[in-house]
Short mmCIF file of C-alpha atoms and ligand atoms in Angstrom, two decimals:
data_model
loop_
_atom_site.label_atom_id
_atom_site.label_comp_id
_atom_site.label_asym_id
_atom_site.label_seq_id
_atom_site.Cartn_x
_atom_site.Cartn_y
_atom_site.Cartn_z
CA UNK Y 1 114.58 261.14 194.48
CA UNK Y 2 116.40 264.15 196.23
CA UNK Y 3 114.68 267.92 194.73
CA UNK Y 4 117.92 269.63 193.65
CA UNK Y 5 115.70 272.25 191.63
CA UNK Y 6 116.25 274.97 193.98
CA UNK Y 7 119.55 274.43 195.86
CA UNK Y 8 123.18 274.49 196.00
CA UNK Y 9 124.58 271.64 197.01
CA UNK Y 10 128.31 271.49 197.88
CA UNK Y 11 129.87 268.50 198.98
CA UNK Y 12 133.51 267.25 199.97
CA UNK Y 13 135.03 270.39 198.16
CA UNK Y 14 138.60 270.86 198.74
CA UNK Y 15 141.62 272.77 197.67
CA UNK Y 16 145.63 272.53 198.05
CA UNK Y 17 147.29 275.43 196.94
CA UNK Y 18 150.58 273.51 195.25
CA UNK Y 19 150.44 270.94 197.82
CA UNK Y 20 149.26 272.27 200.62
CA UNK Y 21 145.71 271.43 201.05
CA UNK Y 22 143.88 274.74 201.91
CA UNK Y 23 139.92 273.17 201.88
CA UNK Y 24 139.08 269.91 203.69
CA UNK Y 25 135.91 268.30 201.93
CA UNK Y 26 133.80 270.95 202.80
CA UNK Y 27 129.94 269.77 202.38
CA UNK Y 28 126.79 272.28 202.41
CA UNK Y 29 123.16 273.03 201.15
CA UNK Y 30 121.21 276.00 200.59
CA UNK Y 31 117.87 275.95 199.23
CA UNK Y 32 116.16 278.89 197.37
CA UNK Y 33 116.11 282.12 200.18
CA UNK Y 34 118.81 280.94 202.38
CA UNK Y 35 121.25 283.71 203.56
CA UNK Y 36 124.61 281.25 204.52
CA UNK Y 37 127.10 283.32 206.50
CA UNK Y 38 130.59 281.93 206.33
CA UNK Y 39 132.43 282.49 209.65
CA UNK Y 40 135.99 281.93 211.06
CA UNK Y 41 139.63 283.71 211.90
CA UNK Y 42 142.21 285.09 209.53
CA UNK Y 43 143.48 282.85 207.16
CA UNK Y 44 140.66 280.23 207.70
CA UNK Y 45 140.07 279.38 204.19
CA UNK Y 46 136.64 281.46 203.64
CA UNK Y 47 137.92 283.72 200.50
CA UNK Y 48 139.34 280.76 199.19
CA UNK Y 49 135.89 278.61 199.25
CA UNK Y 50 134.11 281.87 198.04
CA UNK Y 51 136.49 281.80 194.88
CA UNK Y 52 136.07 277.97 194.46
CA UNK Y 53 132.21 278.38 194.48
CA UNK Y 54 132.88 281.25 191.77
CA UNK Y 55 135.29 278.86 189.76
CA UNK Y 56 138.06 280.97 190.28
CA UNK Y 57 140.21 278.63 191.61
CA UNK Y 58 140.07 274.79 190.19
CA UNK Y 59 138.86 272.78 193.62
CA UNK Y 60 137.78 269.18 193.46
CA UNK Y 61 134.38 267.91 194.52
CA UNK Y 62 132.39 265.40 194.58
CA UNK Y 63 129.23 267.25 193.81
CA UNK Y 64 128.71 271.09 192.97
CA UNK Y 65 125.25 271.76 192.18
CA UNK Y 66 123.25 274.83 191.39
CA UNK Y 67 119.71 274.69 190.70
CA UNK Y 68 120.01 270.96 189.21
CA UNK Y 69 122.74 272.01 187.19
CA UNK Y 70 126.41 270.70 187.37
CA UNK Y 71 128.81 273.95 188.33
CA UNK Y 72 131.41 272.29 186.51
CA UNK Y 73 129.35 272.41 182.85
CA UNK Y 74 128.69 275.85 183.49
CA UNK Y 75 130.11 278.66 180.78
CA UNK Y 76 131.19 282.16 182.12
CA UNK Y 77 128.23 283.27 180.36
CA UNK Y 78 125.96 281.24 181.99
CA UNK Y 79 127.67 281.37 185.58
CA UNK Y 80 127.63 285.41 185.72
CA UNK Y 81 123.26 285.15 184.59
CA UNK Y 82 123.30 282.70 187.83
CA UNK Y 83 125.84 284.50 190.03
CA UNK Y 84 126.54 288.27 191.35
CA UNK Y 85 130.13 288.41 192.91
CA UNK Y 86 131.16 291.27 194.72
CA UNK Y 87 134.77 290.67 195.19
CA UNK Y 88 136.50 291.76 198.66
CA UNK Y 89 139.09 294.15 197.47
CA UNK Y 90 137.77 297.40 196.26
CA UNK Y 91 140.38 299.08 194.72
CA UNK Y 92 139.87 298.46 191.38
CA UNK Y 93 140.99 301.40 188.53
CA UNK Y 94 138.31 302.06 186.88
CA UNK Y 95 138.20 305.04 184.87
CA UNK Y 96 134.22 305.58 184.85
CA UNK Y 97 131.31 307.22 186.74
CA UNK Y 98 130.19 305.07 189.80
CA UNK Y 99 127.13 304.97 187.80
CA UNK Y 100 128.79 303.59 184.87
CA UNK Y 101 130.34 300.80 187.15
CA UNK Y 102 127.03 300.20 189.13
CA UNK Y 103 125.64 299.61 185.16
CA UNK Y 104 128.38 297.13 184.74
CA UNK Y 105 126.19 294.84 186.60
CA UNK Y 106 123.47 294.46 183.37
CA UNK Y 107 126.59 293.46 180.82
CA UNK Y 108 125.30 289.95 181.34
CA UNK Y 109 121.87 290.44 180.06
CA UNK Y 110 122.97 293.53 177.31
CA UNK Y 111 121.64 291.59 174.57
CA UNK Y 112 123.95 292.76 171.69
CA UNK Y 113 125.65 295.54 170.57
CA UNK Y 114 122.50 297.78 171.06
CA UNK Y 115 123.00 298.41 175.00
CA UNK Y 116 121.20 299.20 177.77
CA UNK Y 117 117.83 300.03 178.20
CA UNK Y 118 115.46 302.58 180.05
CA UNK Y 119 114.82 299.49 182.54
CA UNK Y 120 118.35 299.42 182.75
CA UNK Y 121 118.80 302.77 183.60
CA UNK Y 122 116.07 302.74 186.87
CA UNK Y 123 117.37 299.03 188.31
CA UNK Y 124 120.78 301.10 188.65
CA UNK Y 125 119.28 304.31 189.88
CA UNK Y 126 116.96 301.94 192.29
CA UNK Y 127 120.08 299.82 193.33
CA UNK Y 128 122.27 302.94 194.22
CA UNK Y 129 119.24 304.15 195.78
CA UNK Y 130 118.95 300.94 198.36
CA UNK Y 131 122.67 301.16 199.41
CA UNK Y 132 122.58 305.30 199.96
CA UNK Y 133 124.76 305.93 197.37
CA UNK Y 134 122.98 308.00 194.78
CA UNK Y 135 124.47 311.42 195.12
CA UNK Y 136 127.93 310.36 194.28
CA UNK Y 137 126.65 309.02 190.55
CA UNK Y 138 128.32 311.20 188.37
CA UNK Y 139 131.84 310.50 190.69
CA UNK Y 140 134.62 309.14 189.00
CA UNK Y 141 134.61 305.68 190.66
CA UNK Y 142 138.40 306.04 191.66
CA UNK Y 143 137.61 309.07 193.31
CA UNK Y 144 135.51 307.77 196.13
CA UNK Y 145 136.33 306.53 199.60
CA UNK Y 146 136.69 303.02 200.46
CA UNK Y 147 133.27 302.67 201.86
CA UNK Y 148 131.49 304.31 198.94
CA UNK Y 149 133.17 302.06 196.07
CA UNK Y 150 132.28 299.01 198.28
CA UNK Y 151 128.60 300.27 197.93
CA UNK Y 152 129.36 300.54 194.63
CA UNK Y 153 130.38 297.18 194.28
CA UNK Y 154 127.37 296.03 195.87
CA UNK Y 155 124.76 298.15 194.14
CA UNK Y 156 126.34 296.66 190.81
CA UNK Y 157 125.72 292.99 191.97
CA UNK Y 158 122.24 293.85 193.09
CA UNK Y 159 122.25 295.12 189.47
CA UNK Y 160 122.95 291.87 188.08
CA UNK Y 161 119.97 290.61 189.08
CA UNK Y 162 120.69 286.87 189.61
CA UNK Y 163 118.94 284.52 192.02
CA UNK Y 164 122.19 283.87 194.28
CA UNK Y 165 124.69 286.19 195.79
CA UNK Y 166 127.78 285.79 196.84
CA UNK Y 167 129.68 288.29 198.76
CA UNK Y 168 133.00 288.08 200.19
CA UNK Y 169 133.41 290.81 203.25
CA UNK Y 170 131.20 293.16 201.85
CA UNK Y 171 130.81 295.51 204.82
CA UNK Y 172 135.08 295.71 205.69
CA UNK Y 173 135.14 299.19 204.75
CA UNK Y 174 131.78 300.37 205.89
CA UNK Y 175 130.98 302.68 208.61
CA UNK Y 176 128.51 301.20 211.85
CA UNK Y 177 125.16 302.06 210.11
CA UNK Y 178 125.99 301.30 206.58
CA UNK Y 179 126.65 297.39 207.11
CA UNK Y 180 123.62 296.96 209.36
CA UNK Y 181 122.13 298.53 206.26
CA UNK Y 182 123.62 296.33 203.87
CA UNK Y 183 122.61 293.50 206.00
CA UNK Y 184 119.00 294.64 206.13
CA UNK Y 185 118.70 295.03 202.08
CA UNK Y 186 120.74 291.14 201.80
CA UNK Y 187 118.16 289.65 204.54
CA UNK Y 188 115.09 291.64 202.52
CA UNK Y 189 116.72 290.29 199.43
CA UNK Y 190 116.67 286.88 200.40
CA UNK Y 191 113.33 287.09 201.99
CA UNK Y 192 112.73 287.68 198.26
CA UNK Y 193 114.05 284.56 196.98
CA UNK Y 194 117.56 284.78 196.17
CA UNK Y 195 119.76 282.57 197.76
CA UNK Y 196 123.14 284.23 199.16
CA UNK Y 197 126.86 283.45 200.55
CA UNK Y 198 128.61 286.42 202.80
CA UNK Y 199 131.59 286.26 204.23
CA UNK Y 200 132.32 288.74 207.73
CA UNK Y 201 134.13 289.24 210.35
CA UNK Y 202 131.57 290.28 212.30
CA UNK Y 203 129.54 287.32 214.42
CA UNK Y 204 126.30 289.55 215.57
CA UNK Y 205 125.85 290.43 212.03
CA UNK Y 206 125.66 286.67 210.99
CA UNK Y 207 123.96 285.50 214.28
CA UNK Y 208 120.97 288.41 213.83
CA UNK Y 209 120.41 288.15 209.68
CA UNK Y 210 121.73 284.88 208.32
CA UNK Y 211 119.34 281.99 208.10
CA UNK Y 212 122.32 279.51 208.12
CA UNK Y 213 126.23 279.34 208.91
CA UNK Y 214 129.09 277.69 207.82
CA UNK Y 215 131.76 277.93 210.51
CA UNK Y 216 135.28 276.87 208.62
CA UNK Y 217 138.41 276.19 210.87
CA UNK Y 218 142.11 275.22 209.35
CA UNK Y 219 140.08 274.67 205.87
CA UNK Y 220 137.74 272.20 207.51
CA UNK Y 221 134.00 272.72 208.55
CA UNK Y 222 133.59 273.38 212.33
CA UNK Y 223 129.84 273.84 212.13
CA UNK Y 224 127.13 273.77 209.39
CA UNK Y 225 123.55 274.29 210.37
CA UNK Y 226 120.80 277.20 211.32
CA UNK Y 227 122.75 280.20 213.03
CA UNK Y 228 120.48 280.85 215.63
CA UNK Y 229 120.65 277.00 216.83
CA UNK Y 230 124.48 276.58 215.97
CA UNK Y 231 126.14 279.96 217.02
CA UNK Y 232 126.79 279.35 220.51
CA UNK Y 233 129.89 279.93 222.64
CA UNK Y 234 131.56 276.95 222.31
CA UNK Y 235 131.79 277.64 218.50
CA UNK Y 236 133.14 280.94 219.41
CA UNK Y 237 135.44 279.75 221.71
CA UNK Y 238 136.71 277.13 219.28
CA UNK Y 239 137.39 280.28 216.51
CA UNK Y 240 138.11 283.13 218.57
CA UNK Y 241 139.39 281.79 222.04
CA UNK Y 242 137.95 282.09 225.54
CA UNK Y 243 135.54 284.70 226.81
CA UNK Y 244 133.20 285.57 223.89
CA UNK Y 245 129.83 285.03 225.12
CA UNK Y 246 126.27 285.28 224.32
CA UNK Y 247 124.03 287.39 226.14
CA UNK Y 248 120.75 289.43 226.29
CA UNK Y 249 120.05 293.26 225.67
CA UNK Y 250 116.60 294.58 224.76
CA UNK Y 251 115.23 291.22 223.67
CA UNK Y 252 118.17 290.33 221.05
CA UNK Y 253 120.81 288.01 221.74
CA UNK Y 254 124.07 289.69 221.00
CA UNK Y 255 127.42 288.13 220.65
CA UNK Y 256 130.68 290.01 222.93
CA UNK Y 257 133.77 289.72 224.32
CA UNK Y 258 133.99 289.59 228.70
CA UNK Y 259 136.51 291.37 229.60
CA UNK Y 260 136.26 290.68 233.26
N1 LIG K 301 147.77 282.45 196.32
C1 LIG K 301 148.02 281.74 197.43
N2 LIG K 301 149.06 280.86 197.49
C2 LIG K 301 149.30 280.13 198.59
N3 LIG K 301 148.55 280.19 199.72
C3 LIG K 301 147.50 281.05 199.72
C4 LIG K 301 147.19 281.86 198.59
N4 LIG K 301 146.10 282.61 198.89
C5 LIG K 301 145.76 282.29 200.16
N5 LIG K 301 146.60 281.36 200.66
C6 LIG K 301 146.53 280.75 201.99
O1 LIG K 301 145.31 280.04 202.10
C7 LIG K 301 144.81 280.12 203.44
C8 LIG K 301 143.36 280.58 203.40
O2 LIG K 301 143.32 281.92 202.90
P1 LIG K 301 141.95 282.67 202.69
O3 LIG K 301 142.26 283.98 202.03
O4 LIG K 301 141.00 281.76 202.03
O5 LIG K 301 141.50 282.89 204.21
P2 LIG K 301 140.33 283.77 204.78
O6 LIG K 301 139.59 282.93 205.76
O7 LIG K 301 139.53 284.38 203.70
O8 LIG K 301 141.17 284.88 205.55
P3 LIG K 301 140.86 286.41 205.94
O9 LIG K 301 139.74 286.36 206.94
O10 LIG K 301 142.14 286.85 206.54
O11 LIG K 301 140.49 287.16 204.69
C9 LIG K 301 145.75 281.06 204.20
O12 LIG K 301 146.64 280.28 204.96
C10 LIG K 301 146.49 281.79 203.10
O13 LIG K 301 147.78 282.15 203.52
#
C-alpha cells in the first residue's frame, strides 16, 4: 500500500469559474521537505490552484490529500494548524503594529481566551528577525512600504508554525536582495522539514532553490517533476516564447533572455 503519511497528493484537480474551466485535472505530489515552485505566464491559472489547495475556491478532485488526511474533511481550524498562507496582495488595513500582525500568525494555537505566551513573543521577534524586518515593529502596519508589509506577511506565516507553506508571489514587491533572502530562509525551512508551494515570476529563483516544479499552461500542467531535471529551454520556450536560454556563470546555471 502507497505511504501517504507525509505527502500531499493532488490529483485531477480542476476549476471552471461559471463555466469556463480555469484548472485542467491538475495531478502532483510532494512529500515531507519538498519546496514545489509553481511556474507559468499571466493569467495561467497558478493563484487560482494556490486558492483551491487553500479551499478558497470549491475545485473538484479526485484525490486531495495531506498527510493521510482527506482536504475535503478538514475544518478551518484544523486547515490553518496544517497550513500558513501568505496571500499575494498586501494591502490589507490593518490598524495594528507590524508586530501585532506578525503575532497574528499564533491565533491558531492561542489556546483560549488567556493569549499569547512568552514563547509567543520570541517566535515573532525570531521570525521578524529572519526576514530583516525587526526595526519597523512598533510601525503601524499600514504605514509601511510594499516590500516591508510583504515581509510582514511572511514573518507571520513563519509564525504559524505549520509543517507546509504555501505562498503565492511572495517576493513581487521585494527589492533584489530581499527575495534571494526570502528564498534562502524557504529553502533552509524546508531543509527543515516543512513542505512548501511558491508561486513567482521569477524562473532562476525556482530553478536555483526549489526541489520540484509545477509548470501550469492555459490551466493545464506543462511539466511536473525535479526543477533542475525539468527546467530546460524548451519549457521556457513553451511559457515565455523564443530566446530564453540556459547558460553558465561562475558554476550556476542561470536562466536569461538572448537578445541577440
Ligand atoms: N473571479 C474570477 N472570475 C472569472 N475569472 C477569473 C477570476 N479570477 C481569475 N480569473 C481568470 O482565471 C484565469 C487564471 O487566473 P489566475 O489569477 O489563477 O492566474 P495566475 O497564473 O495567478 O496569473 P498572474 O501570474 O497574472 O497572477 C485568468 O484567465 C483570470 O482572468
Amino acid at each position: 500500500m502507497q505511504n501517504t503519511l507525509d505527502k500531499i497528493i493532488v490529483e485531477n484537480l480542476s476549476f471552471s469559474y461559471e463555466k469556463k474551466e480555469i484548472l485542467h485535472k491538475i495531478s502532483f505530489e510532494l512529500k515531507q521537505g519538498d519546496l514545489l515552485g509553481l511556474m507559468g505566464s499571466n493569467g495561467s491559472g497558478k493563484t487560482t490552484l494556490i486558492k483551491s489547495l487553500m479551499g478558497f475556491l470549491k475545485a473538484n478532485y479526485s484525490r486531495y490529500l495531506i498527510f493521510d488526511k482527506e482536504f475535503k474533511k478538514l475544518n478551518i481550524s484544523q486547515i490553518s494548524k496544517l497550513i500558513s498562507y501568505v496571500p499575494q496582495a498586501s494591502n490589507l488595513p490593518f490598524n495594528y503594529t507590524l508586530f501585532e500582525v506578525v503575532l497574528m500568525g499564533k491565533s491558531p494555537h492561542f489556546g483560549g481566551v488567556f493569549g499569547c505566551s512568552k514563547d509567543d513573543i520570541n517566535a515573532v521577534n525570531q521570525a521578524m528577525e529572519l526576514v530583516g524586518i525587526s526595526q519597523f515593529k512598533d510601525r503601524n502596519f499600514s504605514h509601511l512600504s510594499g516590500g516591508q508589509k510583504q515581509l510582514g506577511l511572511i514573518a507571520r506565516a513563519i509564525v504559524q508554525d505549520c509543517p507546509i507553506m504555501i505562498l503565492d508571489e511572495p517576493t513581487s514587491a521585494l527589492d533584489f536582495h530581499n527575495q534571494i533572502l526570502i528564498w534562502k530562509v524557504m529553502h533552509s525551512l524546508s531543509k527543515n522539514g516543512k513542505t512548501i508551494i511558491i508561486c513567482s515570476h521569477e524562473p532562476n529563483h525556482i530553478f536555483w532553490f526549489a526541489s520540484k516544479v509545477l509548470a501550469i499552461k492555459d490551466g493545464k500542467t506543462l511539466a511536473f517533476g525535479k526543477s533542475s531535471q525539468t527546467i530546460n529551454e524548451i519549457l521556457l520556450e513553451n511559457i515565455y516564447g523564443s530566446n530564453y536560454k540556459i547558460g553558465s556563470l561562475a558554476n550556476q546555471k542561470i536562466i536569461y533572455y538572448s537578445i541577440n
